[in-house]
Coordinates of C-alpha atoms and ligand atoms in Angstrom, one line a residue:
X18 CA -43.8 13.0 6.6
X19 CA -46.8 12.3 8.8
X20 CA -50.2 13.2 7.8
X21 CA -52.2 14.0 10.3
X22 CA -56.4 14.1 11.0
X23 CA -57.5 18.1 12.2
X24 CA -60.3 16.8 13.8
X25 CA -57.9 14.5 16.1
X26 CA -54.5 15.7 15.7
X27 CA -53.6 12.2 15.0
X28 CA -52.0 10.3 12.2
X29 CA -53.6 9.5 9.4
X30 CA -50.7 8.3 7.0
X31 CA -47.4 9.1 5.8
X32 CA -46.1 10.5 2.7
X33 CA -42.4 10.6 1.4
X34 CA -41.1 14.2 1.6
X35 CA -39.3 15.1 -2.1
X36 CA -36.9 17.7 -2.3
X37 CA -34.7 19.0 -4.3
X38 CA -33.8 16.0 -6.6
X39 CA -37.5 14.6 -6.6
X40 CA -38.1 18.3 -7.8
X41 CA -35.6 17.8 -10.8
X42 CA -36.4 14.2 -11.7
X43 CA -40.4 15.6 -12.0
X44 CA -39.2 19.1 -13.8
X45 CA -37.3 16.6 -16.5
X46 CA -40.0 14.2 -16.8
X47 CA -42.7 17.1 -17.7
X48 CA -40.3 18.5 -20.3
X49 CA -39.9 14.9 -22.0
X50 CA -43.7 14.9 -22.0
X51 CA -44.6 18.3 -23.5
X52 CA -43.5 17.8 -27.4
X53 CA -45.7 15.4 -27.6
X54 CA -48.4 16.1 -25.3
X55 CA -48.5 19.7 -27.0
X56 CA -48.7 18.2 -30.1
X57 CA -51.5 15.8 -29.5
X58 CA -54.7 16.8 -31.5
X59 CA -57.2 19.0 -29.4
X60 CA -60.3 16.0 -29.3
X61 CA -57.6 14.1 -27.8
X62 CA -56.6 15.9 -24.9
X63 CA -60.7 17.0 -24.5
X64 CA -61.3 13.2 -24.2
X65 CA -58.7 12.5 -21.7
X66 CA -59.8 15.4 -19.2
X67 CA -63.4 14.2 -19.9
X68 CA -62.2 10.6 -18.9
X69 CA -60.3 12.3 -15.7
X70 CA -63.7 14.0 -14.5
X71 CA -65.6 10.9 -15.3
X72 CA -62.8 8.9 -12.9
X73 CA -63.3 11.8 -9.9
X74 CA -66.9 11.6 -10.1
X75 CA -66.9 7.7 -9.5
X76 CA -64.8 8.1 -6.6
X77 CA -66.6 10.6 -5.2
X78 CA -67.0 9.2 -1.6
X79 CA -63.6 8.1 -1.1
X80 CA -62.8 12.0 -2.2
X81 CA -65.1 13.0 0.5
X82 CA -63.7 10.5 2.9
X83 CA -60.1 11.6 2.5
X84 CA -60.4 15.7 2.4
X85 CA -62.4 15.3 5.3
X86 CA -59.9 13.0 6.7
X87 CA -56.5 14.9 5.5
X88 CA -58.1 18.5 5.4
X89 CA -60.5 18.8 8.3
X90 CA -63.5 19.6 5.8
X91 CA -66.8 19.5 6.3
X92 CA -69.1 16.7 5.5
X93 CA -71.2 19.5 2.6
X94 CA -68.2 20.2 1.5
X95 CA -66.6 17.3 1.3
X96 CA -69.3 16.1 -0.7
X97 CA -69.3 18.4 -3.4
X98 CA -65.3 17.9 -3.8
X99 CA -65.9 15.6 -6.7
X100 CA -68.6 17.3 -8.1
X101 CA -67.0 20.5 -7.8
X102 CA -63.8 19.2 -9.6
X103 CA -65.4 17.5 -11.9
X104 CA -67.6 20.6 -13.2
X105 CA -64.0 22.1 -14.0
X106 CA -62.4 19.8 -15.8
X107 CA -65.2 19.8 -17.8
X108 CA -65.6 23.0 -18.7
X109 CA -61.8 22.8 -19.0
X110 CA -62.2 20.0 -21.2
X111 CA -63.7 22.1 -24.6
X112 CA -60.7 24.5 -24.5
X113 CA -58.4 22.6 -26.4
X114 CA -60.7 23.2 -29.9
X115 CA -60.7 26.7 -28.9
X116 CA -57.2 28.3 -28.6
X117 CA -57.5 30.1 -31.6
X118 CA -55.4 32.8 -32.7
X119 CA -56.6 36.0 -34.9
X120 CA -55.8 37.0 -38.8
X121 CA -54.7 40.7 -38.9
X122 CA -55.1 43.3 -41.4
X123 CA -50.9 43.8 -41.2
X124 CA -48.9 45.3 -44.0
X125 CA -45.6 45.0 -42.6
X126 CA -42.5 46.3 -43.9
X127 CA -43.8 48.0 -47.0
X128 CA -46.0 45.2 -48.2
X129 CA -49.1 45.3 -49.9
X130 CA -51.7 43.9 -47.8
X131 CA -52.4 41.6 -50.6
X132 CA -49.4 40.2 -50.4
X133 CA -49.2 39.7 -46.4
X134 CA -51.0 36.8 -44.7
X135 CA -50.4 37.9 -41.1
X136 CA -51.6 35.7 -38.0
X137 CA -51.6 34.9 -34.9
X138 CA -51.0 31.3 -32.9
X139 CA -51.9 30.7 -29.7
X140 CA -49.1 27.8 -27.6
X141 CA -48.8 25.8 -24.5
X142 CA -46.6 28.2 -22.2
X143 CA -44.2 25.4 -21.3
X144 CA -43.8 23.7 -18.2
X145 CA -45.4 24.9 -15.6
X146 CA -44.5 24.9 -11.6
X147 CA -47.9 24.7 -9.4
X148 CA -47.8 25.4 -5.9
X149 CA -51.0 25.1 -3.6
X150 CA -52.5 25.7 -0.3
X151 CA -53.9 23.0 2.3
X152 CA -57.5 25.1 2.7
X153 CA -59.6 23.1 -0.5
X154 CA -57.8 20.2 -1.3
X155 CA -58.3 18.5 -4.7
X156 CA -60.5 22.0 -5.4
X157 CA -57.0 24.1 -5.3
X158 CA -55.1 21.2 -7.5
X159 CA -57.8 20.8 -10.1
X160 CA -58.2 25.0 -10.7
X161 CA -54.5 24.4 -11.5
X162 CA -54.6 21.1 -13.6
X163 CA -57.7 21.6 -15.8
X164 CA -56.4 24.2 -17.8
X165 CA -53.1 23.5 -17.9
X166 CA -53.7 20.0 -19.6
X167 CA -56.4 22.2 -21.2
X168 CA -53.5 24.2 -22.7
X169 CA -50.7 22.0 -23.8
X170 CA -49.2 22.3 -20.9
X171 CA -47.0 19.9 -18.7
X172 CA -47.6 19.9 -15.1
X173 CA -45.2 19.8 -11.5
X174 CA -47.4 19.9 -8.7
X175 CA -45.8 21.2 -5.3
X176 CA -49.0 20.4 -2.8
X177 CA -49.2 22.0 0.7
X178 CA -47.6 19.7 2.9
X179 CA -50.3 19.9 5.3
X180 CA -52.5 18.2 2.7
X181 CA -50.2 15.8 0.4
X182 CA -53.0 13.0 -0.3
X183 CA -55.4 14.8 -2.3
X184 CA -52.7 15.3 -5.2
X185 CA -51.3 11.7 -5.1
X186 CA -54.9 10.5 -5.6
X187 CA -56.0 12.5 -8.5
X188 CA -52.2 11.6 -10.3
X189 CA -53.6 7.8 -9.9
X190 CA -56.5 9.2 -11.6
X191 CA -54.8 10.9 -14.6
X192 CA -53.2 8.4 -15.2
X193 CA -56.0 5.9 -15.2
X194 CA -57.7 8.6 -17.6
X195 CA -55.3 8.2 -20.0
X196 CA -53.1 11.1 -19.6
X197 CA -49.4 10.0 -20.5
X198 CA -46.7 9.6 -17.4
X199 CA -44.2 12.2 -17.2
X200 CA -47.6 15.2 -18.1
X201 CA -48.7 15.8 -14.6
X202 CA -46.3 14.9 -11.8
X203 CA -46.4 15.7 -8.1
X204 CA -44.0 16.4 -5.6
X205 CA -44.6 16.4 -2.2
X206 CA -42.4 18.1 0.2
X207 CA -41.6 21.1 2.5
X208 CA -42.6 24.5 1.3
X209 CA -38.8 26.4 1.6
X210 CA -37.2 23.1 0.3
X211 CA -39.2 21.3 -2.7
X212 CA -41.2 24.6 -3.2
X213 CA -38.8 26.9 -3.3
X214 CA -36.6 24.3 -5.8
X215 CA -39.5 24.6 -8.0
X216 CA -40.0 28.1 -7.9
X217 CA -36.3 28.9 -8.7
X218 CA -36.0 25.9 -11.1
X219 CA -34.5 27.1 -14.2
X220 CA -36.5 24.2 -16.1
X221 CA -39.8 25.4 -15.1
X222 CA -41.5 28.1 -17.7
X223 CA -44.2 29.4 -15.4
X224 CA -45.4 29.2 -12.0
X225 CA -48.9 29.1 -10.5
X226 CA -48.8 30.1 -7.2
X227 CA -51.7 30.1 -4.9
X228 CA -51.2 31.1 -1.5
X229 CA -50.1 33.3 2.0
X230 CA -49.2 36.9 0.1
X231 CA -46.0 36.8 2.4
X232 CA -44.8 33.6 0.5
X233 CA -46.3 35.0 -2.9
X234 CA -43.1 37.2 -2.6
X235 CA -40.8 35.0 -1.8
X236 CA -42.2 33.0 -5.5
X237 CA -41.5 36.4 -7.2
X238 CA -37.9 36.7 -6.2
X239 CA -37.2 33.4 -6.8
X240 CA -38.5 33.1 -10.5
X241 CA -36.3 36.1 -11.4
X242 CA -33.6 33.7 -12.1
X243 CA -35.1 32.7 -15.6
X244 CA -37.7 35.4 -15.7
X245 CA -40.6 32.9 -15.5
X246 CA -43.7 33.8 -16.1
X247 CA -45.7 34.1 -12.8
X248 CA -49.5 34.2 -11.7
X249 CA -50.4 35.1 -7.8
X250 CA -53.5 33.7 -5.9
X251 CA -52.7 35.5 -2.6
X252 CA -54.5 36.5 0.6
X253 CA -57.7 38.1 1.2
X254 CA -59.6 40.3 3.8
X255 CA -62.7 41.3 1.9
X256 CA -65.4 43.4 3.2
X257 CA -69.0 42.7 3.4
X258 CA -71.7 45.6 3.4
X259 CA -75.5 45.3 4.5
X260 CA -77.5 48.4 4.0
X261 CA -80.9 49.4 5.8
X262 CA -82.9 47.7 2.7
X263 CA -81.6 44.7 2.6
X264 CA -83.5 41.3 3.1
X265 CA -82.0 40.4 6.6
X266 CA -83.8 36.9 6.6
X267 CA -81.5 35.8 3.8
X268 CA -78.3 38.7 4.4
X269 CA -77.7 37.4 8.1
X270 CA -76.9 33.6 7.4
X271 CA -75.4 34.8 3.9
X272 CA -73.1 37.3 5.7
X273 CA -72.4 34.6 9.0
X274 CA -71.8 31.7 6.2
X275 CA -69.6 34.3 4.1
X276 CA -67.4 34.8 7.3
X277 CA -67.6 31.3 8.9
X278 CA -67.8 28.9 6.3
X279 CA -64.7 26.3 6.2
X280 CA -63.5 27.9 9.8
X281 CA -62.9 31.0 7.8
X282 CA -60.3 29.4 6.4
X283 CA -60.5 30.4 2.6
X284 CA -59.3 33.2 0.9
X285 CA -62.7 34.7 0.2
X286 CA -63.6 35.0 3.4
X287 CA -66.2 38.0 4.1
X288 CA -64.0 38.9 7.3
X289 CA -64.6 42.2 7.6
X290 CA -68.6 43.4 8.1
X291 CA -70.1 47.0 7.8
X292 CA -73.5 47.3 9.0
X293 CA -76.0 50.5 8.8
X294 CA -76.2 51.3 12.3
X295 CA -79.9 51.5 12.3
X296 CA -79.7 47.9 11.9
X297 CA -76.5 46.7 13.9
X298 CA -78.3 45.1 16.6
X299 CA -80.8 43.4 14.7
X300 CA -77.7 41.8 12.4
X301 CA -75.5 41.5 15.4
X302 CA -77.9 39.3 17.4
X303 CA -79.3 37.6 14.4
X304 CA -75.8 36.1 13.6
X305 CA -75.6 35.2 17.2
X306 CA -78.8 33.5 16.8
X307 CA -77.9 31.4 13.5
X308 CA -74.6 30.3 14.5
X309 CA -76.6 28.2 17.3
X310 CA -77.8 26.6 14.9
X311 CA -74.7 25.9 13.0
X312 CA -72.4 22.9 15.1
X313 CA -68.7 22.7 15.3
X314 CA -67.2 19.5 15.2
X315 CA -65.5 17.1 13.2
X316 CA -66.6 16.5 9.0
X317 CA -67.2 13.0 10.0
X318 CA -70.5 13.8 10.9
X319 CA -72.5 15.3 8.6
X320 CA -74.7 17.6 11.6
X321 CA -71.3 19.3 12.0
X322 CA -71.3 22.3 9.2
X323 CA -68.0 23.8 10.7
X324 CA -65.1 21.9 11.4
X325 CA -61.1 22.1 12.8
X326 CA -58.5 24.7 11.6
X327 CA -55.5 22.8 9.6
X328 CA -53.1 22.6 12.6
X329 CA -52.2 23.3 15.9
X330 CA -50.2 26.4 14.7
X331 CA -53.2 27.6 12.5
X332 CA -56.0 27.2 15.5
X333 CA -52.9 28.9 18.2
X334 CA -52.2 31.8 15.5
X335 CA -56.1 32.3 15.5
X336 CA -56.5 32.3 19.1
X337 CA -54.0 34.9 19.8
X338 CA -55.8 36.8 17.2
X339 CA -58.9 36.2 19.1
X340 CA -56.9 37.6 22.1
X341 CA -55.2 40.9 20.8
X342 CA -58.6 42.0 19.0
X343 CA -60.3 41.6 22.8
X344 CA -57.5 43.5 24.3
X345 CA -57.7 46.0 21.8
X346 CA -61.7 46.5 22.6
X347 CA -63.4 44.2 20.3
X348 CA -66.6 42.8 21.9
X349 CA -67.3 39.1 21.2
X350 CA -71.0 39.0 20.5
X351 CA -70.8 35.0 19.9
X352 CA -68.3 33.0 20.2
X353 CA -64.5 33.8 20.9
X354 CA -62.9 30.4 22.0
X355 CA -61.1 27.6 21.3
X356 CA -63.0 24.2 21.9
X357 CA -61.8 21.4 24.9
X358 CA -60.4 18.2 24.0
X359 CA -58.7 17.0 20.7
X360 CA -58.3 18.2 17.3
X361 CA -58.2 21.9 16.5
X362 CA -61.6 23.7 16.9
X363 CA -62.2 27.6 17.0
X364 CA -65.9 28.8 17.9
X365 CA -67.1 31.0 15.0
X366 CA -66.2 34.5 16.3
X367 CA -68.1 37.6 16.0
X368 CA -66.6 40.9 17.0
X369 CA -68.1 44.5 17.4
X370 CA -66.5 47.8 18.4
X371 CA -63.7 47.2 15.2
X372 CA -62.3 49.4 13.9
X373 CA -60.3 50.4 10.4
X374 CA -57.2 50.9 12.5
X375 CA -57.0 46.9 14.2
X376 CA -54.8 44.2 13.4
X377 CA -58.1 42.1 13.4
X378 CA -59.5 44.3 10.6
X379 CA -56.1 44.7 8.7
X380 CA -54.9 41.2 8.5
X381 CA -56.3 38.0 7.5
X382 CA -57.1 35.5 10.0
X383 CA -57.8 32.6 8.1
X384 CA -60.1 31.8 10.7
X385 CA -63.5 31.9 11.2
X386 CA -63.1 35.6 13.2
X387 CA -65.6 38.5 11.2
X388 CA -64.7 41.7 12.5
X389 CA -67.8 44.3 12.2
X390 CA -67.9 47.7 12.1
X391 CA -70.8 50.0 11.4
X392 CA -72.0 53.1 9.1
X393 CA -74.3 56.3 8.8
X394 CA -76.0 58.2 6.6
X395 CA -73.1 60.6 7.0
X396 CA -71.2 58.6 5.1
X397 CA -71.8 58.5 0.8
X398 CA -70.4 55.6 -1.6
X399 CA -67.5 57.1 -1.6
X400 CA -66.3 57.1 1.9
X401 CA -67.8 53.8 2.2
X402 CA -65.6 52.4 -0.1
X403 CA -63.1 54.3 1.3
X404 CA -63.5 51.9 4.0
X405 CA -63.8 48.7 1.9
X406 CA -60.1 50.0 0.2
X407 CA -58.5 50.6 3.4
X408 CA -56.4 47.1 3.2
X409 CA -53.3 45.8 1.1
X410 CA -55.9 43.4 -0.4
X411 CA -58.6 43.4 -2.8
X412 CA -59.8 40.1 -3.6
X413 CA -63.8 39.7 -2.5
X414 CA -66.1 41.5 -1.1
X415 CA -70.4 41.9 -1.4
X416 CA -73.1 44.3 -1.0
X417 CA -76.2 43.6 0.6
X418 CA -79.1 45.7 -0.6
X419 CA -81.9 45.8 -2.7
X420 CA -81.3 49.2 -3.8
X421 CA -80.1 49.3 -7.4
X422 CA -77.9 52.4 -7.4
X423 CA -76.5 50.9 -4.1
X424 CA -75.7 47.8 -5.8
X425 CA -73.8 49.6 -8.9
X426 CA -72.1 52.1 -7.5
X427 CA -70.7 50.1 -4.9
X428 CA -69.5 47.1 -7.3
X429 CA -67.6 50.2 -8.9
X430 CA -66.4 51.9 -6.8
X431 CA -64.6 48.4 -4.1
X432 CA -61.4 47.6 -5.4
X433 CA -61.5 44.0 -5.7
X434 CA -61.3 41.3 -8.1
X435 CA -64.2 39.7 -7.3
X436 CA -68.2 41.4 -5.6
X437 CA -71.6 39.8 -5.2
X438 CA -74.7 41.4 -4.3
X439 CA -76.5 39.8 -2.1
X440 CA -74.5 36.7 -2.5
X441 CA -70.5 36.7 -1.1
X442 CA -68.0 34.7 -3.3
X443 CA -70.3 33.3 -6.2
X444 CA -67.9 30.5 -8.3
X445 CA -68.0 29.3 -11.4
X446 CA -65.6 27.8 -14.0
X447 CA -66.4 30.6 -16.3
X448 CA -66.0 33.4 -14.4
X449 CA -62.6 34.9 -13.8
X450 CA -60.9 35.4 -10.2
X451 CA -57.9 36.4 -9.0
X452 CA -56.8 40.1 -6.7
X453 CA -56.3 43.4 -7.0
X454 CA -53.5 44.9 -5.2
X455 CA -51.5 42.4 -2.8
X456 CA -54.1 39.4 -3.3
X457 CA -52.4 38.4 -6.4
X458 CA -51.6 38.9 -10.5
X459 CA -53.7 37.5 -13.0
X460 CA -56.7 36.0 -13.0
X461 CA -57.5 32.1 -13.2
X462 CA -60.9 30.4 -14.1
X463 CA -62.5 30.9 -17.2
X464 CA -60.5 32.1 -20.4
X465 CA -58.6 33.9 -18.0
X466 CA -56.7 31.1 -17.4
X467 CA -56.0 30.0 -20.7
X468 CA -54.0 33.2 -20.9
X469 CA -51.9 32.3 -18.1
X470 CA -50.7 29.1 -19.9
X471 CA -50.5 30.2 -23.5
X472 CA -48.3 32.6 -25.6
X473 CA -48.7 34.5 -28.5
X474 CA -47.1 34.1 -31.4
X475 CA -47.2 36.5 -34.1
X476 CA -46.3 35.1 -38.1
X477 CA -46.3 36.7 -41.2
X478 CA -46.5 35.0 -44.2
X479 CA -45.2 37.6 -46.9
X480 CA -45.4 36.8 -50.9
X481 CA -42.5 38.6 -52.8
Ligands
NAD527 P1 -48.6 29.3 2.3 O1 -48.2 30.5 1.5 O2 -48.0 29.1 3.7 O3 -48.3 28.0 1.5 C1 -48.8 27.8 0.2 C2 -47.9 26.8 -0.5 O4 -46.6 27.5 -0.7 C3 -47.6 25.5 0.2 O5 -47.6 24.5 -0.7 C4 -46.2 25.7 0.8 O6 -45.5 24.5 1.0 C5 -45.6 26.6 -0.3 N1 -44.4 27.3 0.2 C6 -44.1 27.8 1.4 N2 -43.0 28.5 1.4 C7 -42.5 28.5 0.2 C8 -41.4 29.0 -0.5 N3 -40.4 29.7 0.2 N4 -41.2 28.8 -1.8 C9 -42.1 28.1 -2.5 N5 -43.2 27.5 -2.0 C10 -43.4 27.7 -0.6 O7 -50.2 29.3 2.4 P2 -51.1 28.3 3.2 O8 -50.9 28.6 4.6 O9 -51.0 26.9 2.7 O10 -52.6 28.8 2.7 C11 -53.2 29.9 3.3 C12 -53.0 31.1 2.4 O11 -53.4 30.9 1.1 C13 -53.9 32.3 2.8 O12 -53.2 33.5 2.8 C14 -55.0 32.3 1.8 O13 -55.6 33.5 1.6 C15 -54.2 31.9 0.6 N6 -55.2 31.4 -0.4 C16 -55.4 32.1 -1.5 C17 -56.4 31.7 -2.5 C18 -56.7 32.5 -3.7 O14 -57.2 31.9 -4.7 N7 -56.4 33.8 -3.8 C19 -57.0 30.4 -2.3 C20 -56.7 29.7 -1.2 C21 -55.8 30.2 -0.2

């Protein structure tokens, strides 16, 4: 399978395209590794993901090299790839000494308590499936990886075929970190071939899906066969709100980089904007104004802080989205085009006249396309967030205010599993995200994920 460069269209490499026997041979591998990669003592599985971060921080620029290379990023990001994925497998890294499990109080079936010793233990789910999306690589393949070393668990990684080299390149790296053959294995292949195989695979205990919300399904049906476990990272269109007292120096590039940032292509993406109408203008025309200062071009040079869309399809999907929202009556205050010449470049795109009732306020562009609408004083907290609600998803969103009873009720009252105020789509290893509603089930990141990849077992230790 050719790999090829966004910011060209051209080949960069090839990678060998697994199916459904590469699936098997990986799925039987990680279940000859999990006895004894479960059993291993916590200290040594914390040293080997210590070892593993250690490893992606010293090849830090070849990992910026390559995603900006095989994922179109841009040179900022790019650079903080490493550190990024290194931050979480360290945090991942003191789990293992953790996964405790709780005594209880229990006096089952007629027993004296004094005679029960009831407990709790805490195990590695299994083997676990993990499919991922093209828009972060290595970031998307290490939220999945930390903690399921972390956990005990075994690992069969189905990458997006868009962006295969990231996951072949942090294997090489495991396994230089000490972390046995057969524990984390990678697959590359087609999505409805080597992913759906994996998905359906009745050797595989759980699956980790992150992803389009349409192919989120698909993973649901086809883990019904063994009744795997399943965890969702889905789709997004989350709203962004900027009342009259907010800071507008710091809201209009925080709302414009919210929108914009990777081309719009993450699942966070602010893409949906509700503006006080006594300030529209002022925001409209100040993101205008920032984004000429912002340059679109490929990661390779570090001016450019935007770069391409993942492929010709993605940037053609986008454009026709660009097209439908102007025939609909969207007004394109900046931007609104695709750029001349090679690779796959969309002009950061903002729209006015939106409304609730458009395809570009309903469905995620994964783009850099913000769709703005704007508010009154007519409307309270509770219509607004009737607003922010009125979409199948509910994964971000922010406020922007520096009213306090703004701030709280807001954060209450959208429907999402994630809200800053005055910041959009804060991350950190310790906090959990995931969606509400269609953006997903469960929640990854923090301890949150170490309930994805454990199970409870309850023992009672009776003395008759
Ligand atoms: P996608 O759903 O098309 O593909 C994701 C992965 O699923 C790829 O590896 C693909 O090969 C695989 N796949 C495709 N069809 C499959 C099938 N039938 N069975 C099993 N696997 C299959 O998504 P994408 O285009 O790669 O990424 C964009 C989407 O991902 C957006 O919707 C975005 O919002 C979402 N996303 C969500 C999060 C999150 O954390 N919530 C993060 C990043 C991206």
């Amino acid at each position: 399978m050719d790999v090829l460069d966004p910011a060209t269209g051209k080949p960069i490499t090839t990678v060998c395209l697994g199916g459904k026997a590469e699936i098997d041979a990986a799925v039987s591998a990680a279940r000859d590794a999990l006895p004894a990669w479960s059993a291993m003592a916590p200290d040594a599985r914390t040293q080997c993901l210590l070892k593993f971060a250690g490893l992606i921080e010293s090849q830090a620029d070849d990992i910026k090299q390559l995603s900006i290379l095989d994922g179109g990023l841009p040179d900022m990001i790019g650079d903080s790839t490493a550190w990024f994925s290194a931050l979480f497998l360290r945090y991942y890294a003191g789990w293992p000494s953790k996964l405790t499990g709780q005594t209880l109080p229990s006096s089952p079936n007629g027993l004296a308590p004094s005679d029960v010793l009831a407990y709790t233990l805490r195990e590695p789910i299994g083997v676990v499936g993990a499919i991922t999306p093209w828009n972060y690589p290595y970031g998307m393949e290490i939220l999945k990886i930390a903690p399921v070393l972390a956990a005990g668990c075994t690992l069969v990684l189905k990458p997006a075929e868009e962006t295969p080299v990231a996951s072949l390149y942090l294997a090489e790296l495991a396994l230089q970190a000490g972390i046995p053959a057969g524990v984390f294995n990678v697959v590359n292949g087609l999505g409805e071939d080597a992913g759906a195989t994996l998905a359906a695979h009745p050797g595989v205990d759980k699956i980790s899906f992150t992803g389009s919300t349409e192919v989120g399904r698909h993973i649901v049906h086809a883990s019904a066969g063994n009744l795997k476990k399943v965890s969702l990272e889905l789709g997004g269109k989350s709203p962004v709100f900027v009342f009259p007292d907010a800071k507008l120096e710091q809201t209009i590039p925080g709302v414009a980089l919210a929108g914009f940032m990777m081309s719009g292509q993450n699942c966070v993406c602010g893409s949906r904007l509700y503006v006080h109408e006594s300030i529209a203008d002022e925001v409209a025309s100040g993101i205008a104004e920032f984004m000429k200062s912002i340059s679109v071009g490929p990661g390779s040079d570090p001016a450019n802080m935007i770069g391409p869309l993942i492929s010709e399809r993605q940037r053609d999907r986008v454009e026709a989205m660009i097209g439908r929202a102007r025939d609909n009556g969207a007004e394109a205050i900046t931007g609104g085009h695709t750029l001349p010449g090679e690779g796959w470049f969309v002009e950061p795109t903002l729209f006015r006249n939106c409304s609730s009732d458009m395809e570009i306020s309903q469905q995620e562009v994964f783009g850099p396309v913000i769709a703005m609408q704007t508010f009154d004083d007519s409307q309270d907290y509770e219509a607004l967030a009737a607003l922010a609600n009125d979409s199948q998803y509910g994964l971000s969103g922010s406020v922007w205010t520096q009213n306090l009873e703004t701030a709280m009720r807001m954060t209450r009252l959208i429907d999402s599993g994630q809200v800053g105020v005055n910041t959009h789509a804060a991350m950190d290893p310790s906090m959990p995200f995931g969606g509400n509603k269609q953006s997903g089930w469960g929640r990854e990141f923090g301890e949150a994920a170490m309930e994805l990849y454990t199970k409870t077992k309850a023992v009672t230790l009776a003395w008759t």
